Short mmCIF file of C-alpha atoms in Angstrom, two decimals:
data_model
loop_
_atom_site.label_atom_id
_atom_site.label_comp_id
_atom_site.label_asym_id
_atom_site.label_seq_id
_atom_site.Cartn_x
_atom_site.Cartn_y
_atom_site.Cartn_z
CA MET A 159 -25.12 -157.13 35.18
CA ALA A 160 -25.04 -153.66 33.63
CA VAL A 161 -25.98 -151.75 36.78
CA PRO A 162 -23.19 -153.21 38.96
CA LEU A 163 -20.70 -152.64 36.13
CA VAL A 164 -21.66 -148.96 35.95
CA GLU A 165 -21.59 -148.71 39.74
CA ILE A 166 -18.13 -150.23 40.04
CA THR A 167 -16.74 -147.98 37.31
CA LEU A 168 -18.22 -144.90 38.97
CA ALA A 169 -16.96 -146.09 42.35
CA GLY A 170 -13.39 -146.19 41.01
CA ALA A 171 -13.66 -142.67 39.61
CA ILE A 172 -15.15 -141.38 42.90
CA ILE A 173 -12.41 -143.03 44.98
CA ASN A 174 -9.79 -141.44 42.73
CA ALA A 175 -11.43 -138.01 43.04
CA SER A 176 -11.71 -138.38 46.81
CA VAL A 177 -7.95 -138.81 47.27
CA HIS A 178 -7.33 -135.43 45.60
CA PHE A 179 -9.25 -133.67 48.38
CA VAL A 180 -7.34 -135.18 51.30
CA PRO A 181 -4.52 -132.92 52.56
CA VAL A 182 -1.58 -135.31 52.28
CA GLY A 183 1.68 -133.90 53.58
CA GLY A 184 3.93 -136.93 53.38
CA ALA A 185 7.26 -137.06 55.20
CA PRO A 186 7.79 -133.25 55.35
CA ALA A 187 4.45 -132.85 57.11
CA ALA A 188 5.48 -135.48 59.63
CA MET A 189 8.25 -133.04 60.59
CA ALA A 190 5.74 -130.13 60.56
CA THR A 191 7.55 -128.44 57.66
CA SER A 192 4.71 -128.79 55.18
CA THR A 193 0.93 -128.38 55.25
CA GLY A 194 -1.18 -131.51 55.62
CA ILE A 195 -1.36 -134.75 57.53
CA GLY A 196 2.03 -136.32 58.10
CA THR A 197 1.73 -139.57 56.17
CA GLY A 198 1.40 -140.88 52.61
CA THR A 199 -1.67 -140.87 50.40
CA THR A 200 -2.02 -144.62 50.40
CA GLN A 201 -2.15 -144.92 54.17
CA LEU A 202 -4.60 -142.04 54.58
CA ALA A 203 -6.87 -143.19 51.80
CA ALA A 204 -6.73 -146.73 53.13
CA GLY A 205 -7.53 -145.64 56.68
CA ALA A 206 -10.47 -143.47 55.74
CA GLY A 207 -11.65 -145.70 52.90
CA PHE A 208 -11.65 -148.91 54.92
CA THR A 209 -13.59 -147.30 57.74
CA GLY A 210 -16.11 -146.15 55.15
CA LEU A 211 -16.19 -149.59 53.58
CA MET A 212 -16.81 -151.21 56.97
CA ALA A 213 -19.47 -148.67 57.93
CA ALA A 214 -21.21 -149.32 54.59
CA ALA A 215 -20.86 -153.10 55.00
CA ILE A 216 -22.32 -153.02 58.52
CA MET A 217 -25.25 -150.94 57.30
CA ALA A 218 -25.75 -153.33 54.38
CA ALA A 219 -25.86 -156.26 56.80
CA GLN A 220 -28.66 -154.72 58.93
CA LYS A 221 -31.99 -156.51 58.95
CA GLY A 222 -34.53 -155.13 56.50
CA ILE A 223 -31.98 -153.52 54.18
CA VAL A 224 -32.72 -154.54 50.59
CA LEU A 225 -29.95 -153.86 48.07
CA SER A 226 -32.39 -153.24 45.22
CA ASN A 227 -34.14 -150.39 47.03
CA PRO A 228 -32.61 -147.02 46.00
CA ILE A 229 -33.39 -145.37 49.36
CA HIS A 230 -31.64 -148.20 51.18
CA LEU A 231 -28.66 -147.80 48.84
CA ALA A 232 -28.50 -144.11 49.69
CA ILE A 233 -28.54 -144.96 53.41
CA ILE A 234 -25.68 -147.45 52.94
CA LEU A 235 -23.61 -144.90 51.00
CA LEU A 236 -24.30 -142.19 53.60
CA SER A 237 -23.25 -144.57 56.35
CA GLY A 238 -20.00 -145.16 54.50
CA ALA A 239 -19.46 -141.43 54.02
CA VAL A 240 -20.08 -140.66 57.69
CA GLY A 241 -17.81 -143.48 58.91
CA SER A 242 -15.04 -142.30 56.64
CA MET A 243 -15.50 -138.64 57.65
CA ILE A 244 -15.35 -139.47 61.36
CA MET A 245 -12.12 -141.40 60.82
CA LEU A 246 -10.38 -138.66 58.87
CA ALA A 247 -11.73 -135.85 61.08
CA LEU A 248 -10.30 -137.58 64.16
CA THR A 249 -6.97 -138.16 62.39
CA MET A 250 -6.78 -134.49 61.42
CA LEU A 251 -7.93 -133.24 64.83
CA LEU A 252 -5.45 -135.30 66.82
CA GLY A 253 -2.69 -134.48 64.35
CA GLN A 254 -3.58 -130.82 64.72
CA LEU A 255 -3.37 -131.04 68.53
CA ILE A 256 0.11 -132.52 68.25
CA TYR A 257 1.22 -129.91 65.69
CA VAL A 258 -0.11 -126.96 67.70
CA PHE A 259 0.56 -127.97 71.29
CA GLY A 260 3.35 -130.50 70.81
CA VAL A 261 5.49 -129.13 67.97
CA GLY A 262 4.32 -125.54 68.50
CA VAL A 263 3.55 -124.41 64.95
CA VAL A 264 0.71 -122.26 63.62
CA PRO A 265 -1.61 -123.94 61.11
CA ALA A 266 -0.93 -122.17 57.82
CA ALA A 267 -1.54 -123.09 54.17
CA ASP A 268 1.23 -122.47 51.69
CA LYS A 269 -0.69 -122.64 48.41
CA CYS A 270 -3.02 -119.67 49.02
CA GLU A 271 -2.60 -116.05 50.19
CA LYS A 272 -5.83 -116.08 52.15
CA ASP A 273 -7.76 -119.02 53.52
CA PRO A 274 -10.72 -119.25 51.08
CA ILE A 275 -13.07 -120.20 53.92
CA THR A 276 -12.09 -118.04 56.90
CA GLY A 277 -10.36 -115.27 54.95
CA ASP A 278 -7.32 -115.31 57.27
CA TYR A 279 -3.91 -114.35 55.88
CA GLN A 280 -1.62 -117.35 55.65
CA LYS A 281 1.74 -116.27 54.19
CA SER A 282 2.97 -114.32 57.23
CA TYR A 283 2.58 -117.35 59.50
CA ILE A 284 4.77 -119.67 57.45
CA THR A 285 8.27 -120.25 58.83
CA PRO A 286 10.86 -119.34 56.16
CA GLY A 287 12.22 -122.44 54.47
CA THR A 288 9.07 -124.49 55.05
CA THR A 289 5.92 -124.93 52.98
CA GLY A 290 3.30 -124.35 55.65
CA HIS A 291 2.37 -126.20 58.80
CA ALA A 292 -0.37 -128.38 60.24
CA ILE A 293 -3.95 -128.43 58.96
CA PRO A 294 -5.61 -125.02 58.44
CA THR A 295 -9.40 -124.71 58.09
CA VAL A 296 -9.46 -125.00 54.30
CA CYS A 297 -7.45 -128.23 54.39
CA PHE A 298 -9.66 -129.64 57.13
CA ILE A 299 -12.85 -128.95 55.14
CA SER A 300 -11.23 -130.32 51.99
CA GLY A 301 -10.22 -133.45 53.89
CA LEU A 302 -13.78 -133.95 55.11
CA ILE A 303 -15.13 -133.69 51.54
CA GLY A 304 -12.49 -136.18 50.39
CA ALA A 305 -13.33 -138.60 53.18
CA ALA A 306 -17.04 -138.42 52.37
CA LEU A 307 -16.34 -139.17 48.71
CA GLY A 308 -13.99 -142.00 49.66
CA GLY A 309 -16.62 -143.59 51.89
CA ILE A 310 -19.24 -143.27 49.14
CA GLY A 311 -16.85 -144.77 46.56
CA GLY A 312 -15.87 -147.68 48.80
CA GLY A 313 -19.48 -148.31 49.75
CA LEU A 314 -20.61 -148.20 46.11
CA ALA A 315 -17.95 -150.75 45.10
CA TYR A 316 -19.05 -153.04 47.95
CA ILE A 317 -22.73 -152.70 47.03
CA ALA A 318 -21.99 -153.43 43.36
CA LEU A 319 -20.11 -156.58 44.34
CA LYS A 320 -22.93 -157.66 46.67
CA GLN A 321 -25.48 -157.05 43.91
CA LEU A 322 -23.47 -159.34 41.65
CA GLY A 323 -24.08 -162.07 44.21
CA PHE A 324 -20.70 -162.42 45.92
CA ALA A 325 -20.57 -163.48 49.55
CA SER A 326 -19.76 -160.63 51.97
CA GLU A 327 -16.20 -161.87 52.58
CA VAL A 328 -15.37 -162.12 48.87
CA ALA A 329 -17.01 -158.75 48.16
CA GLY A 330 -15.11 -157.16 51.05
CA ILE A 331 -11.66 -158.34 50.00
CA ILE A 332 -12.23 -157.46 46.32
CA ALA A 333 -13.42 -154.00 47.41
CA VAL A 334 -10.23 -153.57 49.47
CA GLY A 335 -8.02 -154.46 46.51
CA PHE A 336 -10.10 -152.25 44.24
CA PHE A 337 -9.84 -149.35 46.69
CA PHE A 338 -6.04 -149.63 46.90
CA MET A 339 -5.68 -149.74 43.14
CA ASN A 340 -7.64 -146.52 42.64
CA ALA A 341 -6.16 -144.73 45.65
CA VAL A 342 -2.62 -145.41 44.43
CA LEU A 343 -3.46 -144.28 40.88
CA ALA A 344 -4.70 -141.02 42.42
CA SER A 345 -1.62 -140.74 44.58
CA TYR A 346 0.64 -141.10 41.53
CA ASN A 347 -1.41 -138.42 39.82
CA ILE A 348 -0.88 -136.07 42.76
CA GLY A 349 2.80 -136.93 42.92
CA GLY A 350 3.14 -137.21 46.67
CA THR A 351 1.66 -134.21 48.44
CA ILE A 352 -1.40 -132.00 48.05
CA GLU A 353 -3.05 -129.44 50.33
CA GLY A 354 -6.67 -129.75 49.23
CA PHE A 355 -8.96 -128.23 46.63
CA HIS A 356 -7.10 -124.89 46.65
CA ASP A 357 -3.81 -126.53 45.60
CA PRO A 358 -2.78 -125.99 41.93
CA LYS A 359 -2.17 -129.77 41.69
CA PHE A 360 -5.90 -130.26 42.18
CA LYS A 361 -6.36 -129.22 38.53
CA LYS A 362 -4.64 -132.48 37.47
CA MET A 363 -7.64 -134.41 38.79
CA PRO A 364 -9.25 -135.24 35.37
CA ASN A 365 -6.19 -137.32 34.38
CA GLY A 366 -6.49 -139.39 37.51
CA ILE A 367 -10.22 -139.86 37.05
CA ILE A 368 -9.75 -141.03 33.45
CA ALA A 369 -7.10 -143.52 34.54
CA SER A 370 -9.28 -144.85 37.35
CA PHE A 371 -12.29 -144.98 35.07
CA ILE A 372 -10.47 -147.25 32.60
CA ALA A 373 -8.88 -149.39 35.31
CA SER A 374 -12.22 -149.76 37.12
CA LEU A 375 -14.05 -150.61 33.91
CA LEU A 376 -11.54 -153.39 33.27
CA THR A 377 -11.84 -154.63 36.85
CA GLY A 378 -15.61 -154.38 36.55
CA VAL A 379 -15.61 -156.59 33.44
CA ILE A 380 -13.41 -159.18 35.19
CA VAL A 381 -15.61 -159.10 38.29
CA VAL A 382 -18.82 -159.47 36.27
CA GLY A 383 -17.21 -162.43 34.49
CA MET A 384 -16.40 -163.99 37.87
CA SER A 385 -19.99 -163.60 39.04
CA ILE A 386 -21.63 -165.49 36.14
CA GLY A 387 -21.61 -168.82 37.90
CA ILE A 388 -23.02 -167.51 41.20
CA MET B 254 10.34 -141.25 50.05
CA SER B 255 12.60 -141.35 47.03
CA HIS B 256 16.03 -142.81 46.82
CA GLY B 257 17.37 -139.30 47.15
CA GLY B 258 18.86 -139.30 43.67
CA GLY B 259 21.36 -141.90 44.76
CA GLY B 260 20.99 -143.88 41.56
CA HIS B 261 21.12 -147.62 41.47
CA ALA B 262 23.44 -149.82 43.40
CA ALA B 263 24.95 -152.70 41.47
CA GLU B 264 22.73 -155.72 41.09
CA LEU B 265 23.84 -159.03 42.50
CA TYR B 266 21.45 -160.98 40.26
CA PRO B 267 19.62 -159.69 37.16
CA GLU B 268 16.02 -158.78 37.94
CA ASN B 269 14.42 -161.05 35.34
CA GLN B 270 16.31 -164.03 36.70
CA VAL B 271 14.95 -163.36 40.20
CA ILE B 272 11.41 -162.90 38.81
CA LEU B 273 11.55 -166.14 36.85
CA PHE B 274 12.98 -168.03 39.80
CA GLY B 275 10.42 -166.57 42.23
CA ALA B 276 7.48 -167.23 39.92
CA ILE B 277 8.50 -170.85 39.27
CA LEU B 278 9.10 -171.53 42.97
CA ALA B 279 5.72 -170.05 43.94
CA ILE B 280 3.81 -171.96 41.24
CA VAL B 281 5.54 -175.24 42.12
CA GLY B 282 4.66 -174.51 45.75
CA MET B 283 0.99 -174.14 44.85
CA TYR B 284 0.94 -177.50 43.08
CA ILE B 285 2.65 -179.13 46.06
CA SER B 286 0.01 -177.58 48.35
CA GLN B 287 -2.68 -178.96 46.07
CA PHE B 288 -1.41 -182.51 45.70
CA LEU B 289 0.28 -183.02 49.08
CA PRO B 290 -2.05 -181.13 51.46
CA HIS B 291 -0.41 -182.57 54.59
CA VAL B 292 2.84 -180.70 53.84
CA SER B 293 1.13 -177.68 52.28
CA MET B 294 2.36 -175.20 54.88
CA LEU B 295 5.84 -176.68 55.21
CA ILE B 296 6.72 -176.74 51.50
CA GLY B 297 4.00 -174.58 49.90
CA GLY B 298 4.60 -171.81 52.44
CA LEU B 299 8.37 -172.01 51.96
CA LEU B 300 8.10 -171.78 48.18
CA ALA B 301 5.57 -168.91 48.37
CA VAL B 302 8.39 -166.91 49.98
CA GLY B 303 10.01 -166.94 46.51
CA ALA B 304 7.23 -164.70 45.18
CA THR B 305 7.55 -162.14 47.98
CA VAL B 306 11.33 -162.01 47.55
CA ALA B 307 11.00 -161.48 43.79
CA GLY B 308 8.36 -158.80 44.45
CA ALA B 309 10.65 -157.04 46.93
CA ASN B 310 13.45 -157.16 44.36
CA THR B 311 11.24 -155.46 41.73
CA THR B 312 10.07 -152.92 44.30
CA ARG B 313 13.72 -152.09 44.91
CA ARG B 314 14.36 -151.56 41.23
CA VAL B 315 11.34 -149.33 40.51
CA ALA B 316 11.27 -147.39 43.77
CA ALA B 317 14.93 -146.43 43.35
CA TYR B 318 13.75 -143.99 40.66
CA GLY B 319 11.80 -142.07 43.31
CA LEU B 320 8.06 -142.56 43.13
CA GLY B 321 7.31 -139.38 45.05
CA THR B 322 4.62 -141.13 47.05
CA GLY B 323 6.67 -143.44 49.20
CA VAL B 324 7.63 -147.05 48.62
CA PRO B 325 4.52 -148.50 50.36
CA SER B 326 2.26 -147.18 47.60
CA ILE B 327 3.66 -149.50 44.95
CA GLY B 328 3.65 -152.45 47.34
CA MET B 329 0.01 -151.86 48.13
CA VAL B 330 -1.01 -151.47 44.49
CA SER B 331 0.72 -154.75 43.70
CA LEU B 332 -1.26 -156.50 46.42
CA GLY B 333 -4.48 -154.73 45.41
CA LEU B 334 -4.10 -155.97 41.85
CA GLY B 335 -2.91 -159.31 43.20
CA VAL B 336 -5.98 -159.94 45.34
CA ILE B 337 -8.33 -159.05 42.47
CA SER B 338 -6.48 -161.35 40.06
CA THR B 339 -6.24 -164.18 42.59
CA LEU B 340 -9.99 -164.25 43.16
CA ALA B 341 -10.61 -163.67 39.45
CA GLY B 342 -8.42 -166.62 38.46
CA VAL B 343 -9.96 -168.93 41.02
CA LEU B 344 -13.58 -168.01 40.22
CA LEU B 345 -13.16 -167.63 36.43
CA ALA B 346 -11.93 -171.22 36.18
CA GLY B 347 -15.13 -172.37 37.91
CA VAL B 348 -17.24 -170.18 35.61
CA ALA B 349 -15.52 -171.55 32.50
CA ILE B 350 -16.25 -175.12 33.60
CA SER B 351 -19.88 -174.58 34.59
CA GLN B 352 -20.90 -172.26 31.74
CA PHE B 353 -18.85 -173.44 28.76
CA ASN B 354 -18.69 -177.17 29.57
CA LEU B 355 -14.91 -177.19 29.64
CA PRO B 356 -13.24 -180.24 31.22
CA ASN B 357 -12.76 -180.30 34.98
CA GLU B 358 -8.98 -180.56 34.47
CA LEU B 359 -9.00 -176.80 33.84
CA LEU B 360 -8.97 -176.40 37.62
CA TYR B 361 -5.35 -177.64 37.61
CA GLY B 362 -4.49 -174.54 35.61
CA ILE B 363 -5.69 -172.06 38.23
CA PRO B 364 -2.17 -170.79 39.11
CA ILE B 365 -1.54 -170.14 35.40
CA ILE B 366 -4.91 -168.37 34.97
CA VAL B 367 -4.15 -166.23 38.04
CA ALA B 368 -0.75 -165.35 36.60
CA VAL B 369 -2.24 -164.42 33.22
CA VAL B 370 -5.00 -162.25 34.74
CA SER B 371 -2.51 -160.48 36.99
CA ILE B 372 -0.12 -159.82 34.11
CA VAL B 373 -2.93 -158.33 31.98
CA LEU B 374 -4.27 -156.22 34.86
CA GLY B 375 -0.80 -155.06 35.90
CA PHE B 376 0.17 -154.19 32.34
CA ILE B 377 -2.96 -152.07 31.76
CA VAL B 378 -2.73 -150.28 35.11
CA GLY B 379 0.97 -149.70 34.43
CA LYS B 380 0.11 -148.18 31.04
CA LEU B 381 -2.46 -145.94 32.76
CA THR B 382 0.13 -144.65 35.21
CA VAL B 383 2.27 -143.59 32.25
CA ASN B 384 -0.32 -142.22 29.85
CA PRO B 385 -3.01 -140.11 31.45
CA ILE B 386 -1.18 -139.79 34.77
CA GLY B 387 2.32 -139.12 33.49
CA MET B 388 4.75 -141.03 35.73
CA LYS B 389 8.23 -140.40 34.34
CA ILE B 390 9.78 -143.72 35.37
CA PRO B 391 11.02 -145.61 32.26
CA ILE B 392 10.46 -149.09 33.73
CA MET B 393 7.03 -148.31 35.20
CA VAL B 394 4.94 -150.57 32.92
CA GLU B 395 7.13 -153.65 33.20
CA SER B 396 7.54 -153.13 36.94
CA MET B 397 3.80 -152.82 37.54
CA THR B 398 3.27 -156.00 35.50
CA LYS B 399 5.88 -157.89 37.50
CA LEU B 400 4.64 -156.54 40.82
CA SER B 401 1.05 -157.43 40.02
CA LEU B 402 2.18 -160.97 39.13
CA MET B 403 4.23 -161.32 42.30
CA GLY B 404 1.41 -159.90 44.44
CA ALA B 405 -1.03 -162.43 42.99
CA LEU B 406 1.38 -165.36 43.30
CA SER B 407 2.28 -164.56 46.90
CA ILE B 408 -1.39 -164.20 47.92
CA LEU B 409 -2.41 -167.40 46.15
CA GLY B 410 0.73 -169.16 47.40
CA PHE B 411 0.08 -168.41 51.06
CA CYS B 412 -3.68 -168.95 50.77
CA ALA B 413 -3.16 -172.31 49.03
CA ALA B 414 -0.61 -173.27 51.68
CA TYR B 415 -3.10 -172.39 54.40
CA ALA B 416 -6.16 -173.99 52.81
CA GLY B 417 -4.30 -177.01 51.41
CA GLY B 418 -5.02 -176.47 47.73
CA PHE B 419 -6.14 -173.97 45.14
CA TYR B 420 -9.45 -175.47 44.03
CA PRO B 421 -12.25 -172.87 44.20
CA ASP B 422 -14.20 -174.64 46.93
CA VAL B 423 -11.02 -175.30 48.96
CA ILE B 424 -9.65 -171.79 48.74
CA ILE B 425 -12.96 -169.91 49.07
CA GLY B 426 -14.01 -172.02 52.06
CA GLY B 427 -10.59 -172.41 53.63
CA ALA B 428 -8.90 -169.07 53.08
CA VAL B 429 -11.41 -166.42 51.93
CA LYS B 430 -14.49 -166.97 54.10
CA ASN B 431 -12.40 -167.01 57.28
CA GLY B 432 -10.47 -163.87 56.34
CA ILE B 433 -7.03 -165.47 55.88
CA ILE B 434 -6.80 -163.72 52.50
CA GLY B 435 -6.82 -160.42 54.43
CA LEU B 436 -3.78 -161.62 56.36
CA ALA B 437 -2.16 -162.71 53.09
CA PHE B 438 -2.90 -159.25 51.70
CA ILE B 439 -1.16 -157.31 54.43
CA ALA B 440 1.55 -159.76 55.53
CA ALA B 441 2.71 -160.50 51.99
CA GLY B 442 2.36 -156.78 51.27
CA MET B 443 4.76 -156.00 54.09
CA ALA B 444 7.19 -158.62 52.83
CA ILE B 445 7.13 -156.97 49.38
CA LEU B 446 7.29 -153.30 50.34
CA HIS B 447 9.26 -153.31 53.59
CA PRO B 448 12.74 -154.49 52.50
CA PHE B 449 13.51 -151.60 50.17
CA ASN B 450 11.59 -149.13 52.34
CA ALA B 451 13.88 -150.02 55.23
CA CYS B 452 17.15 -150.27 53.29
CA LEU B 453 16.87 -147.35 50.84
CA GLY B 454 19.25 -144.46 50.92
CA PRO B 455 22.87 -143.91 50.11
CA ASN B 456 25.00 -147.06 50.31
CA GLU B 457 21.97 -149.29 49.73
CA SER B 458 23.27 -152.68 48.63
CA HIS B 459 21.44 -155.40 46.76
CA LYS B 460 22.74 -158.10 49.07
CA ARG B 461 21.41 -156.39 52.21
CA THR B 462 17.99 -155.64 50.69
CA LEU B 463 17.70 -159.21 49.42
CA LEU B 464 18.67 -160.62 52.83
CA LEU B 465 15.97 -158.51 54.48
CA ALA B 466 13.51 -159.56 51.76
CA ILE B 467 14.21 -163.23 52.50
CA ALA B 468 13.91 -162.58 56.25
CA CYS B 469 10.57 -160.79 55.72
CA GLY B 470 9.35 -163.66 53.55
CA PHE B 471 10.25 -166.19 56.25
CA ILE B 472 8.51 -164.21 58.97
CA THR B 473 5.39 -164.03 56.78
CA TRP B 474 5.60 -167.80 56.41
CA PHE B 475 6.05 -168.04 60.21
CA ILE B 476 2.88 -165.96 60.78
CA PHE B 477 0.90 -168.29 58.52
CA SER B 478 2.35 -171.37 60.24
CA ILE B 479 1.31 -169.97 63.63
CA VAL B 480 -2.18 -169.18 62.33
CA LYS B 481 -2.47 -172.74 60.98
CA LEU B 482 -1.04 -174.13 64.27
CA ASP B 483 1.47 -176.11 62.24
CA ILE B 484 4.24 -176.77 64.76
CA LEU B 485 6.86 -178.19 62.37
CA SER B 486 6.55 -175.28 59.90
CA SER B 487 6.57 -172.75 62.74
CA VAL B 488 9.82 -174.13 64.13
CA VAL B 489 11.48 -174.43 60.72
CA SER B 490 10.36 -170.96 59.61
CA ILE B 491 11.45 -169.18 62.78
CA LEU B 492 14.84 -170.97 62.66
CA LEU B 493 15.37 -169.98 59.03
CA TRP B 494 14.26 -166.44 59.85
CA GLY B 495 16.74 -166.31 62.71
CA ILE B 496 19.61 -167.42 60.49
CA VAL B 497 18.81 -164.97 57.69
CA TYR B 498 18.06 -162.07 60.02
CA ARG B 499 21.35 -162.61 61.85
CA GLU B 500 23.11 -162.51 58.50
CA PHE B 501 21.23 -159.30 57.66
CA VAL B 502 22.30 -157.64 60.91
CA ASN B 503 25.92 -158.68 60.30
CA GLN B 504 25.76 -157.32 56.76
CA SER B 505 24.28 -154.04 58.06
CA LEU B 506 27.07 -153.67 60.59
CA LYS B 507 29.66 -154.42 57.92
CA ASP B 508 28.14 -151.84 55.56
CA ALA B 509 27.81 -149.31 58.36
CA CYS B 510 31.58 -149.48 58.85
CA CYS B 511 32.07 -148.23 55.31
CA VAL B 512 29.97 -145.18 56.10
CA LEU B 513 31.46 -144.43 59.49
CA TYR B 514 35.14 -144.44 58.55
CA THR B 515 35.18 -141.31 56.46
CA PRO B 516 38.54 -139.63 55.82
CA GLU B 517 39.60 -137.21 58.50
CA ILE B 518 38.69 -133.60 57.88
CA PRO B 519 41.81 -131.32 57.84
CA LYS B 520 42.03 -129.39 61.09
CA LYS B 521 43.44 -126.19 59.58
CA ASP B 522 42.68 -124.38 56.36
CA MET B 523 45.63 -124.68 54.04
#
């Protein structure tokens, strides 16, 4: 009982942290007038998180996988992380193609002078009146880290629910609800848009993690209570 | 995104009245689904629409402050909390009976247990959005509580209508194992978040948003009727949807006139 409770609490905190890494641009980014992917946090987190959840669930359903074996757990979590990363990487890549070749803007980050990874100057490429364009390297890498964490968090929640003895369908739908709850708490903490780990808003992350920690602990207690009869 | 600082349009009905009405309708619908399973989709599905309409009305009220993250976020959190509380209520009742030797009649109280769990969960998550996170919306806590309740009632309402009851074995076997709860999650979610998301902006009116909310609720009911292959409910729901949606389009055209006929701009500078 205690191990799944700890796992589900940690999973909530990890999901919350993951959302802070994803470069969410919101509506301005959809018009290529802001850095990031052009949709809301909830949709992005849901897209990447669900793919991770499914990848983890498929791995957990493979023959010979035992949930009590730590190495097998690590494989399930990695599977979730990779599934989630592929999903978000494709989203960012295709978005980038549309931004660069369709809209015709240069990828540029607004929140840093120089790209911390490539060292390229950013400010001179930003159109006046906008806050950056598309998905520069630093945002892409940040997004990949976020997706990996999201997949791990989703997978961990699913594993915890399976360890409590729920059927796969029940565990899956509770994990979906749990994922949305934590992703939206993170998105309220961000306040709409974020560029990645170089954004000043990233420093607000502890608040979000504390909120998710408490909410997940409460959910964990309810879920453990539900599992007593199984 | 936000309402654009447009403030609040006048309310046709007070919010609490709509919430009370929606909650009572949805709970009555669940009991009808339980005791009269042969009309569960026809009447239970219709009454579950009350919960989605009340949820859409609360979404309108809270999202008008400008959430900064888009209207869908609060709709999805309401359904996320709703699905957890629905399953919690259904399974906790079974646990209480098997572990603490409580009478079997406790199962009749499942809708009430679901409502209580969702109110507690929504209240605490609402508090968390205000305290460590720092949302500056004054009605955030009460709105999260109401939305969590409406999310739970709409999910349980549609699932009970589909499965023909809310007993744990009925609902787990008839609506969770086959994935219908996933449909309830997203279809009811759309019915809660879409109306205000579509109608927001200057000149938003309560009547138009409510009409769209009712239309969205009916189309959700229609989807469930189709999935259940219930011909009578399908016909009734699509007819009702047609009537309400036609009214919504008329109302939109009427309201659009108010925007279009602006006073003429003077041709010369005086």
